[in-house]
mmCIF file of C-alpha atoms in Angstrom:
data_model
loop_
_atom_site.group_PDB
_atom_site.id
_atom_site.type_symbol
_atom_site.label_atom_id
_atom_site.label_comp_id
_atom_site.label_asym_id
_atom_site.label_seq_id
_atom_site.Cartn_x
_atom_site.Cartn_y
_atom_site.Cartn_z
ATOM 1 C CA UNK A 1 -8.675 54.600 -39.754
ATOM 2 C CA UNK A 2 -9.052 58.611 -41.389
ATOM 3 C CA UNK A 3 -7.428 59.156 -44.365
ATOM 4 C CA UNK A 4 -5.682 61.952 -42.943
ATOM 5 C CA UNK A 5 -4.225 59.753 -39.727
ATOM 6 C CA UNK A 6 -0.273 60.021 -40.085
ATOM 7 C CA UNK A 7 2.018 56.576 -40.247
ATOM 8 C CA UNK A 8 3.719 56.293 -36.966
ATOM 9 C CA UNK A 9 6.885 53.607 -36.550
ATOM 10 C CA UNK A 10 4.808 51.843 -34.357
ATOM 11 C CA UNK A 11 1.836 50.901 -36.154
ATOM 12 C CA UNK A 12 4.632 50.069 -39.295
ATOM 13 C CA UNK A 13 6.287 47.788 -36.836
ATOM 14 C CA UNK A 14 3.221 45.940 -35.524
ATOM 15 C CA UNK A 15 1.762 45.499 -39.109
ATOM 16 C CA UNK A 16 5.583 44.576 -40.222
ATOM 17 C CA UNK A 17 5.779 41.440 -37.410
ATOM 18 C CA UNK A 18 2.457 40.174 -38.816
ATOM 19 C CA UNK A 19 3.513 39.771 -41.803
ATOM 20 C CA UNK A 20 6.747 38.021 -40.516
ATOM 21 C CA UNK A 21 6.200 34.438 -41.711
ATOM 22 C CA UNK A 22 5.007 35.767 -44.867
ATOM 23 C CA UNK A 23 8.493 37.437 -45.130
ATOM 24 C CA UNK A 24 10.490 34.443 -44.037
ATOM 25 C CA UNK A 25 8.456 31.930 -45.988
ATOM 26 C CA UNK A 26 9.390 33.585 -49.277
ATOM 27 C CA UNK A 27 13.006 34.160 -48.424
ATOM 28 C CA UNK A 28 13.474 30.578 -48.044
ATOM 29 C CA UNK A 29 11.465 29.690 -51.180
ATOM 30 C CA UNK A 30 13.718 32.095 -52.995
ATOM 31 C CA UNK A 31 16.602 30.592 -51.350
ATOM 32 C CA UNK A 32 15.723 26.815 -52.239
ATOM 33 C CA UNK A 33 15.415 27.950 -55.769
ATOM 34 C CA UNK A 34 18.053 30.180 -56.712
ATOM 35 C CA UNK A 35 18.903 31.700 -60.434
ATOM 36 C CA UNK A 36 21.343 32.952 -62.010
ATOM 37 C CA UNK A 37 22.138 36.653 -63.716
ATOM 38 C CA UNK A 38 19.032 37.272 -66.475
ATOM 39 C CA UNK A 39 17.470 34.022 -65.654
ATOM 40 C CA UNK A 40 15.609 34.875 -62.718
ATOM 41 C CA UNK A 41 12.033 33.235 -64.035
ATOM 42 C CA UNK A 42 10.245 31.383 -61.190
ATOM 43 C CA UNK A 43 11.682 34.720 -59.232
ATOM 44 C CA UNK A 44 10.115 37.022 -61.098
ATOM 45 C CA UNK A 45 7.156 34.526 -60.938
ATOM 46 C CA UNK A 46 6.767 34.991 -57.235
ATOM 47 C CA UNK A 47 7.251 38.672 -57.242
ATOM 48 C CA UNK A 48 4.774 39.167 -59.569
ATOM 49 C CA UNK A 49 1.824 36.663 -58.144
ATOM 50 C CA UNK A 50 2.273 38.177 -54.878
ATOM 51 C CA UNK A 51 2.212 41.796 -56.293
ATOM 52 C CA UNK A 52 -0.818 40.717 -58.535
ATOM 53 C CA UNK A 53 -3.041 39.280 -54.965
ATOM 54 C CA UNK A 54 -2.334 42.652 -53.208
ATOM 55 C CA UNK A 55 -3.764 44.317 -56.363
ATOM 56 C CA UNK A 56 -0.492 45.874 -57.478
ATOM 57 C CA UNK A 57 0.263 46.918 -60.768
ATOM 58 C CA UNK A 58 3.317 45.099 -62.266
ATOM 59 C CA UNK A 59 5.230 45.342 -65.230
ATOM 60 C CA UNK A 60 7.342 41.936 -65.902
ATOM 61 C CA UNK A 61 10.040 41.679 -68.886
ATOM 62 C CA UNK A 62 11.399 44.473 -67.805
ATOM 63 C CA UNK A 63 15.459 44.333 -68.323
ATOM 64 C CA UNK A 64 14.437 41.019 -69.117
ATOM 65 C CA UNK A 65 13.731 39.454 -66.106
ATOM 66 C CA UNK A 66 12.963 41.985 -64.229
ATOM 67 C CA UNK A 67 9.467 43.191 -61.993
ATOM 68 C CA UNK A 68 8.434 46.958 -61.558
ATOM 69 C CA UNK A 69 5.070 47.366 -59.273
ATOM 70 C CA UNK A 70 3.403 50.645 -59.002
ATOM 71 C CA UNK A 71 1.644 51.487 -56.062
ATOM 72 C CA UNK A 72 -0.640 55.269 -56.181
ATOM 73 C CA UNK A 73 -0.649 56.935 -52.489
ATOM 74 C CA UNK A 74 -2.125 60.257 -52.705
ATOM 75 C CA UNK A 75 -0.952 63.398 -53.959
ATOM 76 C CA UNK A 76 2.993 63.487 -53.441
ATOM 77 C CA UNK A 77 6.472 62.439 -53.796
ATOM 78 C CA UNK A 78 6.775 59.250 -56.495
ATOM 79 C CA UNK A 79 9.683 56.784 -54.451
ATOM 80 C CA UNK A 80 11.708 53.847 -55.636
ATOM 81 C CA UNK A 81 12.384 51.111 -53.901
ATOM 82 C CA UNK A 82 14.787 48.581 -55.229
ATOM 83 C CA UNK A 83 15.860 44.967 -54.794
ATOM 84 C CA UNK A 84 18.322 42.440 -56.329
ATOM 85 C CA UNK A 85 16.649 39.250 -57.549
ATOM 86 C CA UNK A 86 19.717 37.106 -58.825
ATOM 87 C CA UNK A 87 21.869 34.460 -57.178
ATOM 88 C CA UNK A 88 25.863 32.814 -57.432
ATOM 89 C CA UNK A 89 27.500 30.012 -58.827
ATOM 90 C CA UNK A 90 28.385 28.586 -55.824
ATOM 91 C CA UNK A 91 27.336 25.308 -53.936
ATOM 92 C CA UNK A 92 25.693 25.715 -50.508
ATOM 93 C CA UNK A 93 26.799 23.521 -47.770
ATOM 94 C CA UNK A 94 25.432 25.447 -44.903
ATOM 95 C CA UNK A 95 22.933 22.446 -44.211
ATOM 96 C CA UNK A 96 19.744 24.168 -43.055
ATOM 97 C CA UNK A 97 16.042 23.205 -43.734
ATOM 98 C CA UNK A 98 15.586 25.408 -46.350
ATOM 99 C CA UNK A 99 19.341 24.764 -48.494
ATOM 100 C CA UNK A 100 19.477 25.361 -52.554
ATOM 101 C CA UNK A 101 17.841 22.369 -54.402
ATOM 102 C CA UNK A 102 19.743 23.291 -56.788
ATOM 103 C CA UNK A 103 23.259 21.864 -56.851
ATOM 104 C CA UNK A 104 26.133 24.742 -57.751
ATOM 105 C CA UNK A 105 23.980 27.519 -56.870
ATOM 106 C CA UNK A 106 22.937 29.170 -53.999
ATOM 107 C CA UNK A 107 21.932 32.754 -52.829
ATOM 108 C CA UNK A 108 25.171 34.159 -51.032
ATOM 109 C CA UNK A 109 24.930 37.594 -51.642
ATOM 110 C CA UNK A 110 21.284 37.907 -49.657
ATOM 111 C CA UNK A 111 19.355 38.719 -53.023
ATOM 112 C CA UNK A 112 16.695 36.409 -51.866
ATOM 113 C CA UNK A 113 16.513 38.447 -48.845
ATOM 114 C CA UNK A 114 16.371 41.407 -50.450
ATOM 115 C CA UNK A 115 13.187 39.951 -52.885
ATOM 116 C CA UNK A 116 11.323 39.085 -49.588
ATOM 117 C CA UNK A 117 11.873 42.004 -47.821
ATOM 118 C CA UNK A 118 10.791 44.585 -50.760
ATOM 119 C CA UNK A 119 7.214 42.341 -51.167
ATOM 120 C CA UNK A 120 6.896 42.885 -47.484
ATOM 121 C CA UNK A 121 7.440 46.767 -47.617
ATOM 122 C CA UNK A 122 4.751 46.441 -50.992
ATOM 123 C CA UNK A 123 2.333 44.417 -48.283
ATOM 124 C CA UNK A 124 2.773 47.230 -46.076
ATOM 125 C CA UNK A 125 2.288 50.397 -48.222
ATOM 126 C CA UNK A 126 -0.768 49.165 -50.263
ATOM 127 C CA UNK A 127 -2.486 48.558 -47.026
ATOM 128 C CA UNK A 128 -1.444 51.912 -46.095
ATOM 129 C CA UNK A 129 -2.436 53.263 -49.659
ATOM 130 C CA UNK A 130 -5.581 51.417 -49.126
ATOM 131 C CA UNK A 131 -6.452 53.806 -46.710
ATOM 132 C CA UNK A 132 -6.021 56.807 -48.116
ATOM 133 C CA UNK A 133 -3.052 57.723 -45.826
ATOM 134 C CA UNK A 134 0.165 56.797 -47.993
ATOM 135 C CA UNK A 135 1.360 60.439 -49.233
ATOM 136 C CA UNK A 136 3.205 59.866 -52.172
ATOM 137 C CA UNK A 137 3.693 57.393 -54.498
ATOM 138 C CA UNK A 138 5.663 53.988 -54.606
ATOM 139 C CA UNK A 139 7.261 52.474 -57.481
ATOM 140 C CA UNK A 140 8.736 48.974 -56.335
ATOM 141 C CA UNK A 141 11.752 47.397 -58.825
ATOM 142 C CA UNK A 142 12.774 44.146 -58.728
ATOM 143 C CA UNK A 143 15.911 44.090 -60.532
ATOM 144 C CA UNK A 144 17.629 40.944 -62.023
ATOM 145 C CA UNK A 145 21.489 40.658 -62.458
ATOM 146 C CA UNK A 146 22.777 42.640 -59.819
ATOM 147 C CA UNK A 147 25.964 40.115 -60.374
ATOM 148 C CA UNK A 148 26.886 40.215 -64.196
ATOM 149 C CA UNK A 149 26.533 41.424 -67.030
ATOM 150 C CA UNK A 150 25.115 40.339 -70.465
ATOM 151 C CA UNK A 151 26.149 39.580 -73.526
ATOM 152 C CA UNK A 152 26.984 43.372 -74.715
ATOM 153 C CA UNK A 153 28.651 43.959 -71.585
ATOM 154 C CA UNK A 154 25.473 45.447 -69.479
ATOM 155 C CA UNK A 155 24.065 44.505 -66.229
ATOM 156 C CA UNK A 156 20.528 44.293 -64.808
ATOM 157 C CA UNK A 157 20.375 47.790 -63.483
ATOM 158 C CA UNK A 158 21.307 49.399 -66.693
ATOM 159 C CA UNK A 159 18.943 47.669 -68.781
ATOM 160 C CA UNK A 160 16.397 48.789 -65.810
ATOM 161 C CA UNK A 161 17.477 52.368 -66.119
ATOM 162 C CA UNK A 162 17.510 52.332 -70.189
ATOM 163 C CA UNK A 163 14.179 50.871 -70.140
ATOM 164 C CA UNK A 164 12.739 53.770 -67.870
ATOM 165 C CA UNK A 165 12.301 52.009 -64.854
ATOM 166 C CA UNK A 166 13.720 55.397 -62.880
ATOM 167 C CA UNK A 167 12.433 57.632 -64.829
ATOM 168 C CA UNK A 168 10.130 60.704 -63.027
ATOM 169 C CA UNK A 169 11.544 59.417 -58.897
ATOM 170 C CA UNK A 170 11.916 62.004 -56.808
ATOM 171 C CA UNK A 171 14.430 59.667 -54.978
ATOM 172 C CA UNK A 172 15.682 55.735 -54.655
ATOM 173 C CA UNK A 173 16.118 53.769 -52.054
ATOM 174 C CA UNK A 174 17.811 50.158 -51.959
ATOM 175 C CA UNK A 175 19.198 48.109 -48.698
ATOM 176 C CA UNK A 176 21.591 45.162 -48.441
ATOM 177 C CA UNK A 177 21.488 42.972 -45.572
ATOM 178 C CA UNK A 178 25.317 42.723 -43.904
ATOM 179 C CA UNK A 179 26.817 40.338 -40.851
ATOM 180 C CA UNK A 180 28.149 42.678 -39.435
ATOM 181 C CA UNK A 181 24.704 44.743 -38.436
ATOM 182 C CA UNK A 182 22.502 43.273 -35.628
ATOM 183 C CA UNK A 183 19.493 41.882 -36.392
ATOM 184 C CA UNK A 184 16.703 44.160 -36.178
ATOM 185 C CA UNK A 185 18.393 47.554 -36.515
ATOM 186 C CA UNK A 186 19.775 49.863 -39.780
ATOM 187 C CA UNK A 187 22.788 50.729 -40.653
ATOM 188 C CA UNK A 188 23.002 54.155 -42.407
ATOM 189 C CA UNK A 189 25.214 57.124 -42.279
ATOM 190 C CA UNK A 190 25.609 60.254 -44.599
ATOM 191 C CA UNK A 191 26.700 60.361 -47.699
ATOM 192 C CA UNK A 192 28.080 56.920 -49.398
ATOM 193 C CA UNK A 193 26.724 53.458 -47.802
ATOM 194 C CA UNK A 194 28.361 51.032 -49.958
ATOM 195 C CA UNK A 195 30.686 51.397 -52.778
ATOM 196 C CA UNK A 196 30.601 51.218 -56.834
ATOM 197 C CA UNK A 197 31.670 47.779 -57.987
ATOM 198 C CA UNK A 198 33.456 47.546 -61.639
ATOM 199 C CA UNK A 199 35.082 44.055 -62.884
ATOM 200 C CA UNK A 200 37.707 43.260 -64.952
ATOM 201 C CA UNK A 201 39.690 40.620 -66.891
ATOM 202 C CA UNK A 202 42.727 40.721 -68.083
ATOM 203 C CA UNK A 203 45.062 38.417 -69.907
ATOM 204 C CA UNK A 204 49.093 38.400 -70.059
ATOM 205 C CA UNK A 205 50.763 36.627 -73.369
ATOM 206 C CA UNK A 206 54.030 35.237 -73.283
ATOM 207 C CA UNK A 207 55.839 32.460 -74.883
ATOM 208 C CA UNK A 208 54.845 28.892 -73.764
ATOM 209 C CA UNK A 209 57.854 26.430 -73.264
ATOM 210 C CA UNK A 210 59.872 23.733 -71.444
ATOM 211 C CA UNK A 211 59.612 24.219 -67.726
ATOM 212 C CA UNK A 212 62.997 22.850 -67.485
ATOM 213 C CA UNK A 213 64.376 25.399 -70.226
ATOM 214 C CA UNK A 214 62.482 28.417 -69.160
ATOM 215 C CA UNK A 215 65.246 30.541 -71.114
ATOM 216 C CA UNK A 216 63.413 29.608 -74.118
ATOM 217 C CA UNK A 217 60.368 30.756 -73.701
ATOM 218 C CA UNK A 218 59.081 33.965 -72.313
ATOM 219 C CA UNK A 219 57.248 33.210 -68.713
ATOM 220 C CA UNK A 220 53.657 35.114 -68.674
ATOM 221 C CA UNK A 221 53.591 33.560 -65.013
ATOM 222 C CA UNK A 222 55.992 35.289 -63.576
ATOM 223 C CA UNK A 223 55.284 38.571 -65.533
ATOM 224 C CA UNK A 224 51.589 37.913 -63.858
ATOM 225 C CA UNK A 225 53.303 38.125 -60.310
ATOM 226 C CA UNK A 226 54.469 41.302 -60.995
ATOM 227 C CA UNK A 227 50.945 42.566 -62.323
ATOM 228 C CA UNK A 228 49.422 41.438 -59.284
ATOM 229 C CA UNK A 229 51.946 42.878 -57.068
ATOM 230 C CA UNK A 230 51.915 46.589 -59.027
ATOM 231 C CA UNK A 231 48.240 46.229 -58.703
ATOM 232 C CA UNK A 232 48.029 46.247 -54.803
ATOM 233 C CA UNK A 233 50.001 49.286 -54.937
ATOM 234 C CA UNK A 234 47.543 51.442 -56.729
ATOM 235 C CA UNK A 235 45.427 51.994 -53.415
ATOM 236 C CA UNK A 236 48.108 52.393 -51.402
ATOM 237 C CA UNK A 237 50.017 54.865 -53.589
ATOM 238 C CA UNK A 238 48.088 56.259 -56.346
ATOM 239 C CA UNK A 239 44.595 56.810 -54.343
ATOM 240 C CA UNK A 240 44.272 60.113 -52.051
ATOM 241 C CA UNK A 241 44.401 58.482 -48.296
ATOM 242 C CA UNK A 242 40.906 59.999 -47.462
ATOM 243 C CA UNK A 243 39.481 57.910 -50.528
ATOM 244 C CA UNK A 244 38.366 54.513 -50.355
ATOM 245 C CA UNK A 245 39.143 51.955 -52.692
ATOM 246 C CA UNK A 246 39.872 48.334 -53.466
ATOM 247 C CA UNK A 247 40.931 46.305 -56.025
ATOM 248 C CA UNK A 248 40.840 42.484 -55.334
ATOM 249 C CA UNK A 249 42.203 40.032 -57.898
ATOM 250 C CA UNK A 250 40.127 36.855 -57.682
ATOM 251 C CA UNK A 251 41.054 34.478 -60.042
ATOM 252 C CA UNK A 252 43.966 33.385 -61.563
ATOM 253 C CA UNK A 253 44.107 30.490 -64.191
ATOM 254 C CA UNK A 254 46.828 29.537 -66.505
ATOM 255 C CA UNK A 255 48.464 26.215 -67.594
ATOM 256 C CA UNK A 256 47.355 22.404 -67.848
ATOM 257 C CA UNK A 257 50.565 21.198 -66.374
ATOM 258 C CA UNK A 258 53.654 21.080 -64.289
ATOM 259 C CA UNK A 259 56.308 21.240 -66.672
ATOM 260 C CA UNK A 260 55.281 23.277 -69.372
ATOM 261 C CA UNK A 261 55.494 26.799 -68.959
ATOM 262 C CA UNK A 262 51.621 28.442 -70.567
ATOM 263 C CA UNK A 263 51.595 30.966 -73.116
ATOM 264 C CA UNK A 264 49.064 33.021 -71.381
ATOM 265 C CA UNK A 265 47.900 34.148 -67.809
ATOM 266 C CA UNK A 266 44.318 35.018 -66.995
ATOM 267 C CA UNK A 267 43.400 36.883 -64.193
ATOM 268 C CA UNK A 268 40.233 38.693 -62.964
ATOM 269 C CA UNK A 269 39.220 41.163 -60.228
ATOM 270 C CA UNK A 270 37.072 44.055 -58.801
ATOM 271 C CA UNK A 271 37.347 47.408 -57.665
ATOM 272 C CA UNK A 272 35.155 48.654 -55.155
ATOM 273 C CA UNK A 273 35.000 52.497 -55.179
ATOM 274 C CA UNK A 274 33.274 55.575 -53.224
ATOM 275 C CA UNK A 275 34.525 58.123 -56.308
ATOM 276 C CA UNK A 276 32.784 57.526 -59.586
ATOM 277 C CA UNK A 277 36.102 59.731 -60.618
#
């Protein structure tokens, strides 16, 4: 085909369904052998062998676990694409062919998805670079620990952006597959697609004691009631009602039994923003 023929939808949905069981095939490989934040190994494995046999320059290491492939179009724009390698401690029980072999883990968040669908789009635009008509260039990051965060508090993508994986795009693009969109269309809309996730912990100290005398001690339980109460308020009555926002407390743990009141109260949560502010 000339250099100079332009990409049209349909010839990037025709090569897209050929590649289909490609696509699907890794997804469920992914899926059968999930890992966690920072340890994504036999991932970044697969990313990188299937990068390597379409002749794609990769970097691996990078953020520790992470893939960036490089991809030269012709004179142009430079593009990042981005996926989430990493999976959850959780165990599957959804009972399908291709389930976790891995007991306690299992991708729930769609990461593995997200792997497969980015070394599709790489199958597609080298073949398209291969000709001579990509018009830009394509820099395709694979980024581990989307989930948590490491030891000194930072998470996959920071590492990625402090180790230059960003640097010199003209612009970014990431996806995340979602329920609640039919299969085989996009979801998009202007301005903010998804919101800013931030975590936190915190922990309430009191004054273990007696259930039976709880005048003796000082209750971090029901001080923790109150917390979690107050906290539910902040959308509803500190946040502007044209903002978004949500703070969810997820875990609560305190005490080993059922008379003795704990000294301390630890609980757990996100906040899901559109503001950076």
């Amino acid at each position: 085909m000339p250099a100079n023929q332009p990409i049209t939808p349909e010839e990037i949905f025709a090569r897209a369904k050929a590649i289909h069981e490609d696509i699907r095939t890794w997804r469920r490989t992914i899926h059968q052998h999930p890992e966690l934040s920072f340890t994504e190994v036999q991932t970044a494995r697969l990313v990188t062998s299937v990068l390597h046999d379409l002749g794609i320059e990769a970097e691996t290491g990078v953020a520790k676990t992470g893939v960036v492939g490089h991809i030269e179009g012709a004179a142009g724009p430079t593009v990042g694409l981005r996926a989430d390698m990493d999976a959850l401690p959780i165990q599957e029980e959804n009972g399908s062919e291709f389930d976790s072999q891995l007991s306690g883990l299992m991708h729930a968040c769609g990461h593995d998805a997200h792997t497969a669908m980015l070394m599709g789009a790489a199958t597609l635009l080298k073949g398209f670079a291969d000709e001579g008509r990509l018009p830009g260039n394509v820099r395709l990051i694979f980024q581990p620990s989307e989930e948590n965060r490491d030891a000194e508090g930072k998470s996959g993508g920071m590492r990625m952006v402090e180790e230059g994986a960003l640097d010199n795009l003209d612009a970014v693009f990431g996806c995340h597959v979602d329920t609640r969109t039919v299969v085989g269309t996009i979801g998009t809309r202007p301005g903010p697609m998804m919101a800013a996730g931030d975590m936190f912990d915190l922990t309430i100290t009191g004054f273990g004691g007696h259930g039976a005398r709880p005048q003796l001690a000082n209750d971090p339980i029901l001080l923790a009631s109150y917390v979690i109460q107050a906290v539910n308020h902040i959308v509803s009555r500190r946040i502007d009602p044209l903002e978004a926002g949500v703070i969810s407390i997820c875990i609560i743990n305190a005490g080993t039994a059922r008379n003795v009141i704990p000294e301390s109260v630890k609980l757990a949560g996100t906040i899901r923003s559109m503001n950076p502010a």
